PDB file of C-alpha atoms and ligand atoms in Angstrom:
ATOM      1  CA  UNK A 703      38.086  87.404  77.131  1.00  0.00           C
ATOM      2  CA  UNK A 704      35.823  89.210  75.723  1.00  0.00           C
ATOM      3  CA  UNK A 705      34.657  92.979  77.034  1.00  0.00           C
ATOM      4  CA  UNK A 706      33.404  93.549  80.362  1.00  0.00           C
ATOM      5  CA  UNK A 707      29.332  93.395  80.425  1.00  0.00           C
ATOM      6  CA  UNK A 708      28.345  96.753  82.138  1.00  0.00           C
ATOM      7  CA  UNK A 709      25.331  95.925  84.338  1.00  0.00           C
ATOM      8  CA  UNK A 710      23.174  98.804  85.962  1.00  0.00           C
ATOM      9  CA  UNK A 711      21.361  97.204  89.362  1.00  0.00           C
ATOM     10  CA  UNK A 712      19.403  99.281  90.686  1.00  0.00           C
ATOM     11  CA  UNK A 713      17.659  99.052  93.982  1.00  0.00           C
ATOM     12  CA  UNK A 714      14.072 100.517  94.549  1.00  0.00           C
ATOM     13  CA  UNK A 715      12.307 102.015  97.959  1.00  0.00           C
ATOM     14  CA  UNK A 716      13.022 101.094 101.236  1.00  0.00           C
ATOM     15  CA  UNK A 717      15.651  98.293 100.150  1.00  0.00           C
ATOM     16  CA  UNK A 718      18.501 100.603 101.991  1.00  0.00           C
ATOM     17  CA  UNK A 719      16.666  99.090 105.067  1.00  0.00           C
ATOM     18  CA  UNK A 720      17.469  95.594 104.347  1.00  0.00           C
ATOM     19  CA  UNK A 721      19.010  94.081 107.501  1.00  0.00           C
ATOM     20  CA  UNK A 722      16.428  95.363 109.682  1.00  0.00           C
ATOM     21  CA  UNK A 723      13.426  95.357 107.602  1.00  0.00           C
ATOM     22  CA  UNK A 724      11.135  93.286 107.973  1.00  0.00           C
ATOM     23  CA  UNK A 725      13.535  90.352 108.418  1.00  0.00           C
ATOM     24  CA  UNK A 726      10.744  87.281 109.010  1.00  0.00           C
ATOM     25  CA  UNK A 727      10.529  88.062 105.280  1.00  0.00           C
ATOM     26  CA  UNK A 728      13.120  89.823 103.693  1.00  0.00           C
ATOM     27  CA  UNK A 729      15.866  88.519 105.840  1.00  0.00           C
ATOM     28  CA  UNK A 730      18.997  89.989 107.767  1.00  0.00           C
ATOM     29  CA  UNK A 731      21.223  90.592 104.417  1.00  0.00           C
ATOM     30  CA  UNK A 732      21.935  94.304 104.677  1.00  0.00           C
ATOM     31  CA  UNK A 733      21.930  96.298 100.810  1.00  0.00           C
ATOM     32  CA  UNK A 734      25.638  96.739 101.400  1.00  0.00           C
ATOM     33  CA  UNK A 735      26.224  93.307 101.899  1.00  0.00           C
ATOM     34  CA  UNK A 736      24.347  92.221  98.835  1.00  0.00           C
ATOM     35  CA  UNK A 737      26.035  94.889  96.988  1.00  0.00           C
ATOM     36  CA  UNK A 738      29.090  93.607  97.412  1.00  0.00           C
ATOM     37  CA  UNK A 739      28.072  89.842  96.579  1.00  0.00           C
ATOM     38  CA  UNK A 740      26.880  91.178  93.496  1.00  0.00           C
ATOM     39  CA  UNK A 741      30.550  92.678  92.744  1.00  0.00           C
ATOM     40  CA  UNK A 742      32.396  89.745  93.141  1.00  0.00           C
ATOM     41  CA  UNK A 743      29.511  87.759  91.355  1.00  0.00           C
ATOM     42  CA  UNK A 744      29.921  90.039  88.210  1.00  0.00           C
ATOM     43  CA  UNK A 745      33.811  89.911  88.345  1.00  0.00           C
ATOM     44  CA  UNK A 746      33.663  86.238  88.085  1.00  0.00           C
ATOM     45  CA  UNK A 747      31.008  86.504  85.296  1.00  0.00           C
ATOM     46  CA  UNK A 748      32.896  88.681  83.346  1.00  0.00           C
ATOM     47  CA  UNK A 749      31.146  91.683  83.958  1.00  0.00           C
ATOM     48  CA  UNK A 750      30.877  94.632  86.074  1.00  0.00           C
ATOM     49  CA  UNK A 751      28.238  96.199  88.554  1.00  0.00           C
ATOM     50  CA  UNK A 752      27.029  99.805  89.725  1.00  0.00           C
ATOM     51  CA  UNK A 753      24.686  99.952  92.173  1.00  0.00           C
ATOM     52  CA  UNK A 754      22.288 102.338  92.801  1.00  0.00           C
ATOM     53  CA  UNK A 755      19.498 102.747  95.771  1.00  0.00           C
ATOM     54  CA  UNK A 756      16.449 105.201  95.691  1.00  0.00           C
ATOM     55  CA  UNK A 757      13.664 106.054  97.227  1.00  0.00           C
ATOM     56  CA  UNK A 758      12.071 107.939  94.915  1.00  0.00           C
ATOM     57  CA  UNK A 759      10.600 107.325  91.824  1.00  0.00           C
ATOM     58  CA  UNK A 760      12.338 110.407  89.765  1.00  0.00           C
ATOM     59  CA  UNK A 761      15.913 109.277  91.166  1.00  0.00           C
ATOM     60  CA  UNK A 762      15.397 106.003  90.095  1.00  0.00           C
ATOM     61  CA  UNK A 763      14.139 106.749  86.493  1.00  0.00           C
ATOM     62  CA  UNK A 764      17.213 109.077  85.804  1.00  0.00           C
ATOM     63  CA  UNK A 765      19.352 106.503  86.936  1.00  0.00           C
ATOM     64  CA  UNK A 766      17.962 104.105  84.649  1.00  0.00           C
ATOM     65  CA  UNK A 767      18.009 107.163  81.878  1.00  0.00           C
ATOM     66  CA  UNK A 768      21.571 107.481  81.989  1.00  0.00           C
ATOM     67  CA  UNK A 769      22.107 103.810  81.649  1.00  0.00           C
ATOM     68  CA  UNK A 770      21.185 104.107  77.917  1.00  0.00           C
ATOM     69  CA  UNK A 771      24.863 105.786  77.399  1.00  0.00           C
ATOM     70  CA  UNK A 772      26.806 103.387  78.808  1.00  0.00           C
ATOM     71  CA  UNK A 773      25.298  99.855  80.057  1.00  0.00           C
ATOM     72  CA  UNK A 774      24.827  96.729  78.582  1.00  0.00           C
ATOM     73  CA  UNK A 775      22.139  95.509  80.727  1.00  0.00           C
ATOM     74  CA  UNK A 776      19.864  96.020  83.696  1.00  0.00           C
ATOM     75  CA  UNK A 777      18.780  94.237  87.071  1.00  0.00           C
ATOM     76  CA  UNK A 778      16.794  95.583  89.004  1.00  0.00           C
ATOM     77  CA  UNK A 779      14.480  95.382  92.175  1.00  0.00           C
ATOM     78  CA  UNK A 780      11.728  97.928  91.922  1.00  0.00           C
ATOM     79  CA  UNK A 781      10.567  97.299  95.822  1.00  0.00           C
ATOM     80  CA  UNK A 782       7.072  98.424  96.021  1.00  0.00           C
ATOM     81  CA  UNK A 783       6.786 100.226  92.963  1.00  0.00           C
ATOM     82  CA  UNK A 784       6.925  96.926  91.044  1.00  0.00           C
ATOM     83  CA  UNK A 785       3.155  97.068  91.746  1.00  0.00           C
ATOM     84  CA  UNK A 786       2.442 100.479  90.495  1.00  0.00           C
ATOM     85  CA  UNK A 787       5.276 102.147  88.193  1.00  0.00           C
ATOM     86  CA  UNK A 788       4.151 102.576  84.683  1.00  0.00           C
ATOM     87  CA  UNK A 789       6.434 105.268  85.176  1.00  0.00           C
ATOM     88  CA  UNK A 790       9.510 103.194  85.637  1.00  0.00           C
ATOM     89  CA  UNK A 791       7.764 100.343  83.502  1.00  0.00           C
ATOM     90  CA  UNK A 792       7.961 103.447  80.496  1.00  0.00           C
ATOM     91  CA  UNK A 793      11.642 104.404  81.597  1.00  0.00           C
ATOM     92  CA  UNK A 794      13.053 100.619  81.138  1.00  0.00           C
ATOM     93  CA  UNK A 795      10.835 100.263  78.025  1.00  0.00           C
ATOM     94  CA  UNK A 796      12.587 103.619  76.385  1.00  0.00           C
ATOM     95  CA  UNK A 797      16.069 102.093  77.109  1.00  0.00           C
ATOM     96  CA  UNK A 798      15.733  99.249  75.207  1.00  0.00           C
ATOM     97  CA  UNK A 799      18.662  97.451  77.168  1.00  0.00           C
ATOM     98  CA  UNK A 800      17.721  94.029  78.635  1.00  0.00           C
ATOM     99  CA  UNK A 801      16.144  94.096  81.895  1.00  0.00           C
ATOM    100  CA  UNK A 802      16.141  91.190  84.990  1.00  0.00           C
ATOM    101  CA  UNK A 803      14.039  91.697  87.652  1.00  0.00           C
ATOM    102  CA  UNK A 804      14.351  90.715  90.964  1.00  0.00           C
ATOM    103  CA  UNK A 805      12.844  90.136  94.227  1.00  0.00           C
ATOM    104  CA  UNK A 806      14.035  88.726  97.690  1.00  0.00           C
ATOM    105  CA  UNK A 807      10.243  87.267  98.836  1.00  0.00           C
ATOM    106  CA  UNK A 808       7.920  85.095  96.434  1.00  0.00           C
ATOM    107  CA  UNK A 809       6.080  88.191  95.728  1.00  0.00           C
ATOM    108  CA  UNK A 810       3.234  85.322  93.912  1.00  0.00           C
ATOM    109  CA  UNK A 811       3.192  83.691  97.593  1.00  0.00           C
ATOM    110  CA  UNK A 812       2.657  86.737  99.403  1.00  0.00           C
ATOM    111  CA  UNK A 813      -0.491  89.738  99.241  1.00  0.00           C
ATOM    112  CA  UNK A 814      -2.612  89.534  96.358  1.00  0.00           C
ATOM    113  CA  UNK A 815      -1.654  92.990  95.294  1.00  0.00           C
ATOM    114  CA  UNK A 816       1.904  91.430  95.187  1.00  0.00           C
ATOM    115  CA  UNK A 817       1.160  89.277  92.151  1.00  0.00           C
ATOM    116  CA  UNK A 818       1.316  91.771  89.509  1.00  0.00           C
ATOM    117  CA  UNK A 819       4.180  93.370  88.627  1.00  0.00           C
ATOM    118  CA  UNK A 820       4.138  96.184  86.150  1.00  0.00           C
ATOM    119  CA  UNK A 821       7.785  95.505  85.222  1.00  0.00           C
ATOM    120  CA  UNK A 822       7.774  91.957  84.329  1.00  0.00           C
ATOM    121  CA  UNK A 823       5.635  92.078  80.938  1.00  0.00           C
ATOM    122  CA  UNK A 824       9.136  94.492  79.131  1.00  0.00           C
ATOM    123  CA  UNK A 825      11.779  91.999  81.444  1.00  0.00           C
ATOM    124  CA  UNK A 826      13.472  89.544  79.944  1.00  0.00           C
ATOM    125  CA  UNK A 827      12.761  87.592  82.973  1.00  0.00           C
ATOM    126  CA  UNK A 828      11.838  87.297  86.811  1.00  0.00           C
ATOM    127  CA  UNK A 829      13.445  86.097  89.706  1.00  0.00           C
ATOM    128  CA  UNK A 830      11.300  85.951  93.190  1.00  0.00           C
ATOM    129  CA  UNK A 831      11.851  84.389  95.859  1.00  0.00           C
ATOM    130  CA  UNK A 832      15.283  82.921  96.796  1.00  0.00           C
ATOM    131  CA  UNK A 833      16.382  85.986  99.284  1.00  0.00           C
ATOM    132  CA  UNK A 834      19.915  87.575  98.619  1.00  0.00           C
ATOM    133  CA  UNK A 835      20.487  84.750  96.029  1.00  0.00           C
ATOM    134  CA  UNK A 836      17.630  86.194  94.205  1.00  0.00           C
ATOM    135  CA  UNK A 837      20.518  89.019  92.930  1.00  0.00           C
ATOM    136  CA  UNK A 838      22.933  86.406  92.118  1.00  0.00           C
ATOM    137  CA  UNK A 839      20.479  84.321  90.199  1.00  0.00           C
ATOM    138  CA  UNK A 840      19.385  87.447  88.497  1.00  0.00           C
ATOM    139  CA  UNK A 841      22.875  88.604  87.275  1.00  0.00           C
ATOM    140  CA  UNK A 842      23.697  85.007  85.946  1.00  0.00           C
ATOM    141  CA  UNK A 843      21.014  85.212  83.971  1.00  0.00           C
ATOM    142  CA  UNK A 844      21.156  88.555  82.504  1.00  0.00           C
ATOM    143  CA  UNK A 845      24.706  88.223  81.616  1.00  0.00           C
ATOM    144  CA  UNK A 846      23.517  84.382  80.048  1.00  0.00           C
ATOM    145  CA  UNK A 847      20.946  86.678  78.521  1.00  0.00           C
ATOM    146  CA  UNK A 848      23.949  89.388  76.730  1.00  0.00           C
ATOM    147  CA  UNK A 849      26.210  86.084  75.872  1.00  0.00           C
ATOM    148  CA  UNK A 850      23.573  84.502  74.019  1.00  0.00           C
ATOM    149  CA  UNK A 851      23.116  87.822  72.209  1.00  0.00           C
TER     150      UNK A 851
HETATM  151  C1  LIG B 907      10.215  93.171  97.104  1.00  0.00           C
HETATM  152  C2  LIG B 907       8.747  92.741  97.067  1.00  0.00           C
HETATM  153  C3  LIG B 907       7.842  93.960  96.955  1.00  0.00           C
HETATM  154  O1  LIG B 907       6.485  93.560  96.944  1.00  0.00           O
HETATM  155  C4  LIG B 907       8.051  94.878  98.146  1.00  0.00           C
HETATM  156  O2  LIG B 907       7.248  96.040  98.015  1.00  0.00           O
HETATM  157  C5  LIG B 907       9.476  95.233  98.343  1.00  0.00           C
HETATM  158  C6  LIG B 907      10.477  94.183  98.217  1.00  0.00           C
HETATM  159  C7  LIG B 907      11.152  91.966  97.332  1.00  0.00           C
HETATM  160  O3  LIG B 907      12.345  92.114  97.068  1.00  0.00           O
HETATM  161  O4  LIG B 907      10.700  90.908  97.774  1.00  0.00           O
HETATM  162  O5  LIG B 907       9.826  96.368  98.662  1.00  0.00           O
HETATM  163  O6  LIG B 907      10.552  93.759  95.850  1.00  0.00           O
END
């Protein structure tokens, strides 16, 4: 087999309340749990996962920094700053790894300040929609994404 794909996920603001939050829309799935869904979805993909949860913006773009030295790809849920981050938009531009972003609700269904996402124009893709399976979707097709590569 070939080497293990090295995926950064990454996990944006106020995702560490999953499980309580909101749960008429983003369900009773807790981070952890998802977390660990992901992990045994990457192992059987051939690939492994770190996971990383911040609240703030700085956090989350050295995170994503550091995965230029040693990932092959990235997945990510921004939270709300998928609606406002040329910041992190910039940060996932400069790393030139591909990115897969994801989000539990149909943010196109939802607010109308939910439709635009300032992450999906430098993704290779977006996923929106299917709750927890939204991350399991998501890594499927980034690590599709690094095999066709
Ligand atoms: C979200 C959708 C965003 O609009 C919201 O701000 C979130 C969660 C989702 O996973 O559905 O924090 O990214």
């Amino acid at each position: 087999m070939a080497d293990s794909r090295q995926i950064q996920v990454i996990h944006g603001p106020s995702l560490n309340l999953l499980g309580t939050r909101e749960p008429e829309i983003y369900g009773s799935t807790t981070l952890e749990e998802i977390n660990a869904t992901l992990e045994s979805a990457a192992k059987k993909l051939g690939a492994v996962v770190e996971c990383f949860q911040s609240n703030h913006e700085g956090a989350l773009i050295d995170c994503i920094h550091h995965a230029i030295s040693w990932a092959d790809g990235i997945l990510i849920n921004p939270g709300g700053l998928t609606h406002t981050s040329v910041a992190l938009r910039d940060a996932l531009a400069a790393t030139a790894l591909p990115v897969v972003e994801v989000h539990l609700s149909n943010v196109f269904a939802r607010e109308e300040f939910r439709r635009h996402s300032m992450i999906s124009g430098i993704a290779v893709g977006v996923v929106s929609g299917f709750g927890p399976a939204s991350y399991r979707l998501g890594i499927e097709a980034l690590v599709d994404h690094l095999a066709a590569g």
